[in-house]
Tab-separated table of C-alpha atoms and ligand atoms in Angstrom:
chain	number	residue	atom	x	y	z
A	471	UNK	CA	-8.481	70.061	28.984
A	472	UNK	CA	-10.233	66.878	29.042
A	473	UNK	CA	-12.390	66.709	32.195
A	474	UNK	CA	-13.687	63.092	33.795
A	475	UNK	CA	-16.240	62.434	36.093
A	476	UNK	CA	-15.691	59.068	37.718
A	477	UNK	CA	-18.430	57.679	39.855
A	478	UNK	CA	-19.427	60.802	41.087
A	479	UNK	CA	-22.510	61.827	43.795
A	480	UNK	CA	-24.111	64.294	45.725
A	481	UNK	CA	-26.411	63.801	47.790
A	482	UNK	CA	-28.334	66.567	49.900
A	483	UNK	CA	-30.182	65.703	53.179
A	484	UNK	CA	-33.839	66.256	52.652
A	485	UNK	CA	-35.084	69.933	53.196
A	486	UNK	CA	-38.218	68.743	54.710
A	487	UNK	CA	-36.723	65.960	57.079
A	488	UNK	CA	-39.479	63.681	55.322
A	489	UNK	CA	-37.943	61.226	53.015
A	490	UNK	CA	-34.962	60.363	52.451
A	491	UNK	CA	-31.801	62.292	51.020
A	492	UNK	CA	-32.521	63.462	47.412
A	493	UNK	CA	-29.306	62.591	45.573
A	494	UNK	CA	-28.921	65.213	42.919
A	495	UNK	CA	-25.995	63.779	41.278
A	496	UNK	CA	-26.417	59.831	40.957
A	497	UNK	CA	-22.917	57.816	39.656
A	498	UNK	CA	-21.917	59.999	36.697
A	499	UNK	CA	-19.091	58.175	34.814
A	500	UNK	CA	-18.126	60.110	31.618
A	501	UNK	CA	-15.860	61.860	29.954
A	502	UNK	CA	-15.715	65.231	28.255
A	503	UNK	CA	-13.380	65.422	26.075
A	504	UNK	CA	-10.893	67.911	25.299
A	505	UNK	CA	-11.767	71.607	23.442
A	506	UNK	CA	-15.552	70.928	23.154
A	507	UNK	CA	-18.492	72.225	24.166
A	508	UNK	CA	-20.645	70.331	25.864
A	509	UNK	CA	-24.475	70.325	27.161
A	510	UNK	CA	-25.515	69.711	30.149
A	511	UNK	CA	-29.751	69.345	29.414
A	512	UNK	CA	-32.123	68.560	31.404
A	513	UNK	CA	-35.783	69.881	33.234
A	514	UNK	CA	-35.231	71.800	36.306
A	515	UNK	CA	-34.311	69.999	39.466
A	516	UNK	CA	-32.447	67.125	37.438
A	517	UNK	CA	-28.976	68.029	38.974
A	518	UNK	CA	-27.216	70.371	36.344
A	519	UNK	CA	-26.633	73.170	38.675
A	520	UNK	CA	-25.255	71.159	41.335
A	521	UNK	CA	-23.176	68.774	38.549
A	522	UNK	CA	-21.602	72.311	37.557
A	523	UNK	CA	-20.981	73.004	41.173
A	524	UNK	CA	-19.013	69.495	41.818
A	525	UNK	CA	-16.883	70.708	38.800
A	526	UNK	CA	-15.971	74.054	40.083
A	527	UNK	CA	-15.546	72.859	43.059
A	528	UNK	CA	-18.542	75.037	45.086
A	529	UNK	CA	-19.513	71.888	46.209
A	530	UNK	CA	-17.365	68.976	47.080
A	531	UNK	CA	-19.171	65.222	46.024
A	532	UNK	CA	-20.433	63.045	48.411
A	533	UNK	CA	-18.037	60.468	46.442
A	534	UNK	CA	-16.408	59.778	43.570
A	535	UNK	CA	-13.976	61.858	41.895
A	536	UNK	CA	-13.315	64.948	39.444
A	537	UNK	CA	-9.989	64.936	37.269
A	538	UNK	CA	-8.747	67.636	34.846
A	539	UNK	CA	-6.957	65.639	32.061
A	540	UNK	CA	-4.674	63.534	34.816
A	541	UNK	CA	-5.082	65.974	37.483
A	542	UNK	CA	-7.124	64.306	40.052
A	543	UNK	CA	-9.134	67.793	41.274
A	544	UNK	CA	-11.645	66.364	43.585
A	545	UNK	CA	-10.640	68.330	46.859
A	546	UNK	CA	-8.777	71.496	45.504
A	547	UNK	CA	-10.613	74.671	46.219
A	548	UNK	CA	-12.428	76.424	43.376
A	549	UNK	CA	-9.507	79.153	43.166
A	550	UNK	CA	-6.813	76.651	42.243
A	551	UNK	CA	-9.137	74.571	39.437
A	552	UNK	CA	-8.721	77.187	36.565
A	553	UNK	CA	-12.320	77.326	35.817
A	554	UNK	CA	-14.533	80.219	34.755
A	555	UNK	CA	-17.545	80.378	35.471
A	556	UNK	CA	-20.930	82.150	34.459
A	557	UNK	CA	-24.072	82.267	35.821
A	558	UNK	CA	-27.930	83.211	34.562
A	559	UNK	CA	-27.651	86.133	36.625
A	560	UNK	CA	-24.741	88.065	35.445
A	561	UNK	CA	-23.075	89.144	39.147
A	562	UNK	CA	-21.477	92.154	37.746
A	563	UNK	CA	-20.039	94.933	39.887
A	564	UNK	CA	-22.084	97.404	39.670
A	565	UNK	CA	-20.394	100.108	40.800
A	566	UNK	CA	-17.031	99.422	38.745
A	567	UNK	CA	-17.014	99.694	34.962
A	568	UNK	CA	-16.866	96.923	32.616
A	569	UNK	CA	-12.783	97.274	31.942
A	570	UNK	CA	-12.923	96.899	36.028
A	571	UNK	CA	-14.790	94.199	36.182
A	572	UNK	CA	-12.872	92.108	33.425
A	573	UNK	CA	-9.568	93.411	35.816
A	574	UNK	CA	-11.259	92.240	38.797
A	575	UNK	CA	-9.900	88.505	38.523
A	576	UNK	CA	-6.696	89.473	37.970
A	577	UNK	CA	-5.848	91.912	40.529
A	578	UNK	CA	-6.130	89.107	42.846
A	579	UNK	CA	-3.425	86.105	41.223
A	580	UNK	CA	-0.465	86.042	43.706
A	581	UNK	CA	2.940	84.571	43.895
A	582	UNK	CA	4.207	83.317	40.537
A	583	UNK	CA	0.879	84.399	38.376
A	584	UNK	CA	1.027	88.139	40.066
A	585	UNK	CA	0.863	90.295	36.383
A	586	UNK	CA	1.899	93.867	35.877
A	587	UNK	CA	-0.565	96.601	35.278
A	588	UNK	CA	-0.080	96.524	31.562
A	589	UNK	CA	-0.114	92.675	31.654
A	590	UNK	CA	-3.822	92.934	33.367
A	591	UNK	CA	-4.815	95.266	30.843
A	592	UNK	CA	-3.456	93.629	27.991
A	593	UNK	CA	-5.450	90.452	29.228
A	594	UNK	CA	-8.233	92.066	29.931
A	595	UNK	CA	-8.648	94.387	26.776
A	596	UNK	CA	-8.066	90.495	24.716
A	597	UNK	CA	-11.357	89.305	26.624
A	598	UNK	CA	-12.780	92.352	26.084
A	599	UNK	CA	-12.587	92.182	22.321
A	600	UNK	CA	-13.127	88.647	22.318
A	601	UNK	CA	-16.942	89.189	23.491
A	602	UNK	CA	-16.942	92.272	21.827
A	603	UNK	CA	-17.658	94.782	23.747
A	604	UNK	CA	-13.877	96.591	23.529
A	605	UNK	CA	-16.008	99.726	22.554
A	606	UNK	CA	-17.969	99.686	25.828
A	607	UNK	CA	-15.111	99.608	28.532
A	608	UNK	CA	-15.890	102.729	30.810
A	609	UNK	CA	-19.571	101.850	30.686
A	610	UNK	CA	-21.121	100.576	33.996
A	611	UNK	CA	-23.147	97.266	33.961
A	612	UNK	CA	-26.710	99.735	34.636
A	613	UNK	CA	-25.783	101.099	30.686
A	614	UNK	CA	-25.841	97.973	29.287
A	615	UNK	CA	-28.308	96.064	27.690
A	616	UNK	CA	-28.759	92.180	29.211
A	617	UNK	CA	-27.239	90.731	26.244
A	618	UNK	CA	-23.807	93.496	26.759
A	619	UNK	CA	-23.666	92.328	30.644
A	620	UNK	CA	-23.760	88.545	30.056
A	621	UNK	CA	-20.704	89.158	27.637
A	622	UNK	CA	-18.920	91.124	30.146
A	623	UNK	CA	-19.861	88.329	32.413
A	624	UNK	CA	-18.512	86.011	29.769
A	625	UNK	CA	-15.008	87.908	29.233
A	626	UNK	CA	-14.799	88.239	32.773
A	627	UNK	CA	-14.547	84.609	33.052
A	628	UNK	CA	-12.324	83.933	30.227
A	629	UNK	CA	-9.817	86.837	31.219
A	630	UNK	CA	-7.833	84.337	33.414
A	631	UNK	CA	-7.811	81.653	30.378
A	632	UNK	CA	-9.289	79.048	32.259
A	633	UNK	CA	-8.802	75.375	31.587
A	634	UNK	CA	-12.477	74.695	32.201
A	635	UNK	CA	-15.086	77.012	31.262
A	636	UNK	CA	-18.637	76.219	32.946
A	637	UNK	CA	-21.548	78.529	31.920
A	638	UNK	CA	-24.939	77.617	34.090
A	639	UNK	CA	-28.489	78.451	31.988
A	640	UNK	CA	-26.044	81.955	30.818
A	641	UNK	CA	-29.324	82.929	28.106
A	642	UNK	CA	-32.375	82.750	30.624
A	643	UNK	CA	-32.241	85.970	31.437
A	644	UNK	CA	-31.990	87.173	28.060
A	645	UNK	CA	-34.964	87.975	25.623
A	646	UNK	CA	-35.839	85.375	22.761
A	647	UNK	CA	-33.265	87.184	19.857
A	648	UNK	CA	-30.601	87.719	22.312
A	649	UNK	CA	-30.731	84.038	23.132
A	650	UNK	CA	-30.637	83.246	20.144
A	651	UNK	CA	-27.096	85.568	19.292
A	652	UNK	CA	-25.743	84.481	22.009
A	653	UNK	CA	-26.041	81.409	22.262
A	654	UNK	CA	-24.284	81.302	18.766
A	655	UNK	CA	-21.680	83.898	19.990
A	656	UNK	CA	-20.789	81.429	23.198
A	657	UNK	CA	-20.308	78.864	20.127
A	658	UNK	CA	-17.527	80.893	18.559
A	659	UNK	CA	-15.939	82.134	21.693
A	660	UNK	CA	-15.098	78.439	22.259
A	661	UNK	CA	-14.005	77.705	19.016
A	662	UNK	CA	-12.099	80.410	18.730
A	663	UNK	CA	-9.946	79.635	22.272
A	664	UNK	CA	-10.241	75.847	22.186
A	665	UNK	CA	-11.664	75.966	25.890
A	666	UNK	CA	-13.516	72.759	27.199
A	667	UNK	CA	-16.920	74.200	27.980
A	668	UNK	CA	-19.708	72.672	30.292
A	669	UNK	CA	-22.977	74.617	29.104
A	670	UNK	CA	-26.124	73.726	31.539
A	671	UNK	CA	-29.607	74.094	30.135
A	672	UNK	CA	-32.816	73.147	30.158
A	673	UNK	CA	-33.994	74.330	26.787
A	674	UNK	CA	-32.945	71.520	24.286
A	675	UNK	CA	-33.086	73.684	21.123
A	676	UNK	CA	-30.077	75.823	22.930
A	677	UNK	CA	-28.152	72.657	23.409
A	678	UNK	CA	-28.599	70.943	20.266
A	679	UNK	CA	-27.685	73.523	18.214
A	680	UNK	CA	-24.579	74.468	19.411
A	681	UNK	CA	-23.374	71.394	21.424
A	682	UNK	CA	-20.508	68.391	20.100
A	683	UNK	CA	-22.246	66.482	22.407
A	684	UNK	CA	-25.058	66.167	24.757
A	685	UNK	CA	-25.525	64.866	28.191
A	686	UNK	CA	-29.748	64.169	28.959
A	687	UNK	CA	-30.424	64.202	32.572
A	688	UNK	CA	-32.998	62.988	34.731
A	689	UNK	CA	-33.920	63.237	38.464
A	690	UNK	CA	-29.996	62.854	38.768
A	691	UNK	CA	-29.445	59.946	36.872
A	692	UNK	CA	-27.228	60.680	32.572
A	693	UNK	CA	-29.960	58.990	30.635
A	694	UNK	CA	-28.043	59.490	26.962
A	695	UNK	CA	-24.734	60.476	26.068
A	696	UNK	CA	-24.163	61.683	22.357
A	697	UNK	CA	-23.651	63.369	19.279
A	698	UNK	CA	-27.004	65.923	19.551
A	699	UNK	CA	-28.377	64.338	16.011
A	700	UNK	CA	-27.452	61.109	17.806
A	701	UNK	CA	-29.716	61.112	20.433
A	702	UNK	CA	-32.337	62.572	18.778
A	703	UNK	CA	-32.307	59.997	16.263
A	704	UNK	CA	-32.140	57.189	18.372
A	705	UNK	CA	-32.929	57.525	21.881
A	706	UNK	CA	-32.715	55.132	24.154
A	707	UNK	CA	-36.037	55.854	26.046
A	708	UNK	CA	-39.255	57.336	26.191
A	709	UNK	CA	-37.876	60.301	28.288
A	710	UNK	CA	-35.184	61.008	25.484
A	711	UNK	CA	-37.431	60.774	22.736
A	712	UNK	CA	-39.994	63.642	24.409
A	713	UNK	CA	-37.426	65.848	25.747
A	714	UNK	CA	-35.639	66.195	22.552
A	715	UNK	CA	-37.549	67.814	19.496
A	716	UNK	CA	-40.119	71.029	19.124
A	717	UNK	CA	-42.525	70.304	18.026
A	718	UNK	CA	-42.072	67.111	20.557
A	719	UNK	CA	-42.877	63.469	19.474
A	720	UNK	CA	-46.215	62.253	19.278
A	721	UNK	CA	-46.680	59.354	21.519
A	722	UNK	CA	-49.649	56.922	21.238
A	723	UNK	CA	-50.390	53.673	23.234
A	724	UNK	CA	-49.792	50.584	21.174
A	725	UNK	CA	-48.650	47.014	21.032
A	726	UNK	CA	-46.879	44.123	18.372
A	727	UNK	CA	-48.639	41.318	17.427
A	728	UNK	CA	-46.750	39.001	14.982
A	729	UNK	CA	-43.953	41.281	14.649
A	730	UNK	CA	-46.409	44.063	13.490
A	731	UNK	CA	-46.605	47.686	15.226
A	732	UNK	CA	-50.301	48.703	15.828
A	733	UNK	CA	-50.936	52.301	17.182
A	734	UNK	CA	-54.328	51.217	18.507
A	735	UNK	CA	-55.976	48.998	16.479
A	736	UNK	CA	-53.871	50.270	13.123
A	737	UNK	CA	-51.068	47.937	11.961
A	738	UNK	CA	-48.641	50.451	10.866
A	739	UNK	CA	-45.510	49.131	10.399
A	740	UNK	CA	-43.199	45.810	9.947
A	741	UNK	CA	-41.564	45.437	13.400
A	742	UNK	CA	-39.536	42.079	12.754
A	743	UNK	CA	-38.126	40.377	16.066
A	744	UNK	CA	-39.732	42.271	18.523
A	745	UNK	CA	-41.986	40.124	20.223
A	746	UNK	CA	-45.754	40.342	21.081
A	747	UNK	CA	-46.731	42.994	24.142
A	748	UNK	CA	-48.211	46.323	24.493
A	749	UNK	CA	-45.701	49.397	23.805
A	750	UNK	CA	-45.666	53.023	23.660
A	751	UNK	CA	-44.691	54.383	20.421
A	752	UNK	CA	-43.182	57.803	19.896
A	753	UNK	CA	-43.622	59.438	16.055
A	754	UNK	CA	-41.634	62.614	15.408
A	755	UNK	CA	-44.094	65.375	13.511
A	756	UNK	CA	-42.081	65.305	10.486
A	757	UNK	CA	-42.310	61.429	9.798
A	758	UNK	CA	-45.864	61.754	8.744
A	759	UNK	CA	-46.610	60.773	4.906
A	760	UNK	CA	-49.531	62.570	3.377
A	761	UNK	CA	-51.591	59.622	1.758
A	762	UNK	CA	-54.827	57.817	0.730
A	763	UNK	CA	-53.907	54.227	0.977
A	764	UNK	CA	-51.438	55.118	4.617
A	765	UNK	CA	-52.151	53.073	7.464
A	766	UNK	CA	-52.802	55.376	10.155
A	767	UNK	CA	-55.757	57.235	10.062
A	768	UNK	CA	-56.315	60.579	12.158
A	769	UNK	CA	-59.276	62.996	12.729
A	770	UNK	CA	-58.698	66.604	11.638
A	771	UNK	CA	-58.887	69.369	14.093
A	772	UNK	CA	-56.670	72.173	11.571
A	773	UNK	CA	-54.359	72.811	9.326
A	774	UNK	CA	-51.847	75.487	10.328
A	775	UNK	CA	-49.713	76.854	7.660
A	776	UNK	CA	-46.175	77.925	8.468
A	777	UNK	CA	-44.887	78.862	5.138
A	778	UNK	CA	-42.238	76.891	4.684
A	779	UNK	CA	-44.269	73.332	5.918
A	780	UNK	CA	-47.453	72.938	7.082
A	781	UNK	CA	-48.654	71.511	10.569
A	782	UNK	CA	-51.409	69.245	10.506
A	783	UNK	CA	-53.436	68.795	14.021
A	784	UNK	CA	-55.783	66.032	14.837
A	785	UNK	CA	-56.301	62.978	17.090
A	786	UNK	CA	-56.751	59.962	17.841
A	787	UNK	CA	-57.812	57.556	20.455
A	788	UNK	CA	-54.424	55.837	20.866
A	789	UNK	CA	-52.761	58.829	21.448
A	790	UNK	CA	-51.378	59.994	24.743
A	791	UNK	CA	-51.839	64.116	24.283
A	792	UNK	CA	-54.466	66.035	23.481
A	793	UNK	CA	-53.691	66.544	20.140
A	794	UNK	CA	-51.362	64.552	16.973
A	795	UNK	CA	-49.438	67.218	15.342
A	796	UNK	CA	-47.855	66.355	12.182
A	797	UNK	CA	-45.346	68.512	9.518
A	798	UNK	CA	-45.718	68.013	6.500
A	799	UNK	CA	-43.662	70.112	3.299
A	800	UNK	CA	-46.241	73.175	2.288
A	801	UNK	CA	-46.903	71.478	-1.398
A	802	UNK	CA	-48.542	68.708	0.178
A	803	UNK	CA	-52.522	70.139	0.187
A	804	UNK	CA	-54.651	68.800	2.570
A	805	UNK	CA	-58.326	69.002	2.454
A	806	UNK	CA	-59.386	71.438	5.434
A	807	UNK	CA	-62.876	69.686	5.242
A	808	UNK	CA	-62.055	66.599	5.374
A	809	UNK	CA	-63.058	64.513	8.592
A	810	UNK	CA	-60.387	62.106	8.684
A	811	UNK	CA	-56.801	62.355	7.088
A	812	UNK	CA	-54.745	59.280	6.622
A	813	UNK	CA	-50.701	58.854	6.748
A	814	UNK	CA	-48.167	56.606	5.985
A	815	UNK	CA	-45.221	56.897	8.330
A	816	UNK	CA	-41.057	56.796	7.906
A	817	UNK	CA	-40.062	54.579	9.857
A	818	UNK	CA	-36.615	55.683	11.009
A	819	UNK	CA	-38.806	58.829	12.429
A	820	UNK	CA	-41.195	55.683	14.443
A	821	UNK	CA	-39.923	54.897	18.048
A	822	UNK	CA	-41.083	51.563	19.698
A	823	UNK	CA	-40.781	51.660	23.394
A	824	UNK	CA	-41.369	49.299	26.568
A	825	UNK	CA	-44.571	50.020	28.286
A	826	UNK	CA	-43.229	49.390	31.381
A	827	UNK	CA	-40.484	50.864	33.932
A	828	UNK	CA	-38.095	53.054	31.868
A	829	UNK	CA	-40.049	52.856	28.491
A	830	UNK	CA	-36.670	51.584	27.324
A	831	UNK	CA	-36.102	51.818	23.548
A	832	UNK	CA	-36.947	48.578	21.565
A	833	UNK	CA	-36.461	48.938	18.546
A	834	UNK	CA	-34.976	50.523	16.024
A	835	UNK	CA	-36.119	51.285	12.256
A	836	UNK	CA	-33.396	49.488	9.892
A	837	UNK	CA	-32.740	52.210	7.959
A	838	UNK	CA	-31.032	53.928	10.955
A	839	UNK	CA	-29.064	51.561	11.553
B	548	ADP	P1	-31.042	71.932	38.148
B	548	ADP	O1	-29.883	72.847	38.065
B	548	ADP	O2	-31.019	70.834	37.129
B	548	ADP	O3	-32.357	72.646	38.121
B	548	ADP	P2	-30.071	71.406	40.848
B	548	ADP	O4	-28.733	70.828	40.627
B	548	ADP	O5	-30.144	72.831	41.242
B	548	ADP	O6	-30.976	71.152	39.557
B	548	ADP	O7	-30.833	70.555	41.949
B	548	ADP	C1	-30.927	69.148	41.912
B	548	ADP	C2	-31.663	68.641	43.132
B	548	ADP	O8	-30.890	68.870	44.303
B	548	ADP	C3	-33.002	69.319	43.387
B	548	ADP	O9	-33.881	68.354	43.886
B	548	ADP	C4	-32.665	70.363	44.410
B	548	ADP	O10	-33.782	70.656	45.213
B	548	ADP	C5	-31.585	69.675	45.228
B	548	ADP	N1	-30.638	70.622	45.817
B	548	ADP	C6	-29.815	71.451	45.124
B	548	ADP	N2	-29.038	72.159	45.981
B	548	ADP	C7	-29.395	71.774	47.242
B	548	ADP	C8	-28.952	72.127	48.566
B	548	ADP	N3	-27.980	73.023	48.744
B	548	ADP	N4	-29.552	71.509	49.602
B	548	ADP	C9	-30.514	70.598	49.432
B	548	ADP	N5	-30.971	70.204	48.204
B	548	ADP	C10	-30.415	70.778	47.123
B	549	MG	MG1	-29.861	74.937	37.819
């Protein structure tokens, strides 16, 4: 089911009476499209939670409107949208078992969808092994480890084979190998039943890696729409470029002069038709060259070896953080002693960006073109 936000809002009146209203949901006008799995990202307070909401229908918009494939669903209660939903905090029962719990959705469908005993359990046994957890029924939530409730959470949601299935931050409570299971579990559930899924987060590793497409958020406002390797390849602002990527970008103060990029006072790169002013410029870790002759020269703080690649950490006085980390494939040696290291850079991984308002993105290397 294809769902489509169309000029939607929310606005909230201020908590403190101070300012003004903080509008969590400014004008969102896109479209997810149908059977994919979709991520919500952004840092906390951006508006996913309350984005989710407008969907479900918890919360009804200030304006704009909400349609299920052609089914305008802007003012129908949450019960009649077909949507499951699951939250951080799993909101199990705990005094019924998890084959009562699943049930629990169904017992309540009247008129028309009413189902039979065996047609509940049949349903319910399907979501059950789905998740699978069809070995745990009779346990109660309390026997369960996190990772077992947030599935029985997750089947309990499904069970009713919703049209839309939202999921808001469903891993934080869960422990750093969980997350990571899940999160690839939540991937196959959806393939597996084709249901358009709306996952919120605010850790962009989650929502790259299993996301068709992401939607970056900001203080209310969709900065990016994409393809995750998309956006992270080309984003169209400072904001982007930081949020997305661990280690994160490095970003240095610099400027163009004659269509050249300096990073302080280090021309580092062929800029062509971008025009003379001062810019911010955002270098992923891993488009750092190990070389002699390279252009931009750093100061070596360490040299951290991962294995599989090595991080090199330094600085520099154009730089905006404390410290310029760099990745660079294990075979490259670098001399520990050295005081200064010097790189050349690939420019695809170089990001020019105003200096001013948005940091918009202004250019972009050829090669990614
Ligand atoms: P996120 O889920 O991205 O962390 P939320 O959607 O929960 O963000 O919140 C977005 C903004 O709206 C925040 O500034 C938050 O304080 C505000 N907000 C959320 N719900 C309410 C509410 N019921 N009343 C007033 N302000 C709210
Ligand atoms: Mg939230």
């Amino acid at each position: 089911m294809k769902v489509v936000l169309q000029n939607l809002t929310k606005r909230f009146p201020d908590r403190n009476k101070k300012g003004g209203d903080v509008i969590a949901v400014n004008d969102f006008n896109f479209e997810i499209p149908d059977g994919k799995l979709i991520g919500l990202l952004g840092p906390s307070g951006c508006g996913k939670s309350t984005t989710l909401n407008l969907i479900s229908g918890l919360e009804a918009p200030t304006s704009g409107k909400i349609l299920f494939g052609e089914d305008d669903v802007t003012r129908l209660p949450p019960e009649n949208r077909g949507v499951g939903l699951v939250f951080q905090n799993y909101a199990l029962y705990p005094h019924l078992t998890v084959l009562e719990n699943i049930l629990f959705p169904l017992q309540n469908l009247k008129g028309a969808d009413k189902l039979t005993k065996p047609q509940m359990l049949e349903k319910a046994k399907a979501a059950a092994k789905l998740v699978q957890i069809d070995g745990l029924l009779d346990r109660k939530p309390s026997e369960m480890s996190g990772g077992q409730q947030q599935r029985v959470a997750i089947a309990r949601a499904l069970v009713k084979m919703p049209r839309v299935l939202l999921l808001d931050e469903p891993l934080s409570n869960l422990d750093a190998r969980l997350r990571l299971q899940t999160r690839e579990e939540i991937r196959r559930i959806q393939q597996e039943t084709g249901i358009t899924t709306i996952f919120v987060t605010h850790d962009q590793d989650e929502a790259m890696s299993i996301s068709d497409m992401i939607v970056v958020m900001k203080a209310g406002v969709v900065q990016q729409i994409g393809a995750p390797q998309d956006v992270y390849d080309k984003p169209v602002n400072l904001f982007v470029a930081t949020f997305l990527g661990t280690p994160p970008i490095n970003v240095f103060d610099g400027q163009v002069k004659n269509e050249k990029l300096f990073v302080g006072n280090q021309a580092v790169l062929p800029v062509p038709g971008v025009k003379d002013q001062q810019v911010v410029v955002g270098i992923r870790p891993e488009g750092f060259i190990l070389d002699e002759q390279g252009p931009l020269e750093v100061s070596l703080r360490r040299v951290e070896v991962m294995g599989r690649d090595t991080s090199v950490v330094s600085t520099h006085p154009a730089s905006r953080n404390a410290q310029v980390r760099s990745i660079i494939p294990a075979r490259n040696r670098v001399d520990r002693n050295a005081p200064t290291v010097r790189f050349s850079l690939m420019p695809d991984k170089v990001h020019v960006f105003e200096a001013e308002g948005e940091n918009k993105a202004l250019w972009a290397s050829p090669l990614d073109q």
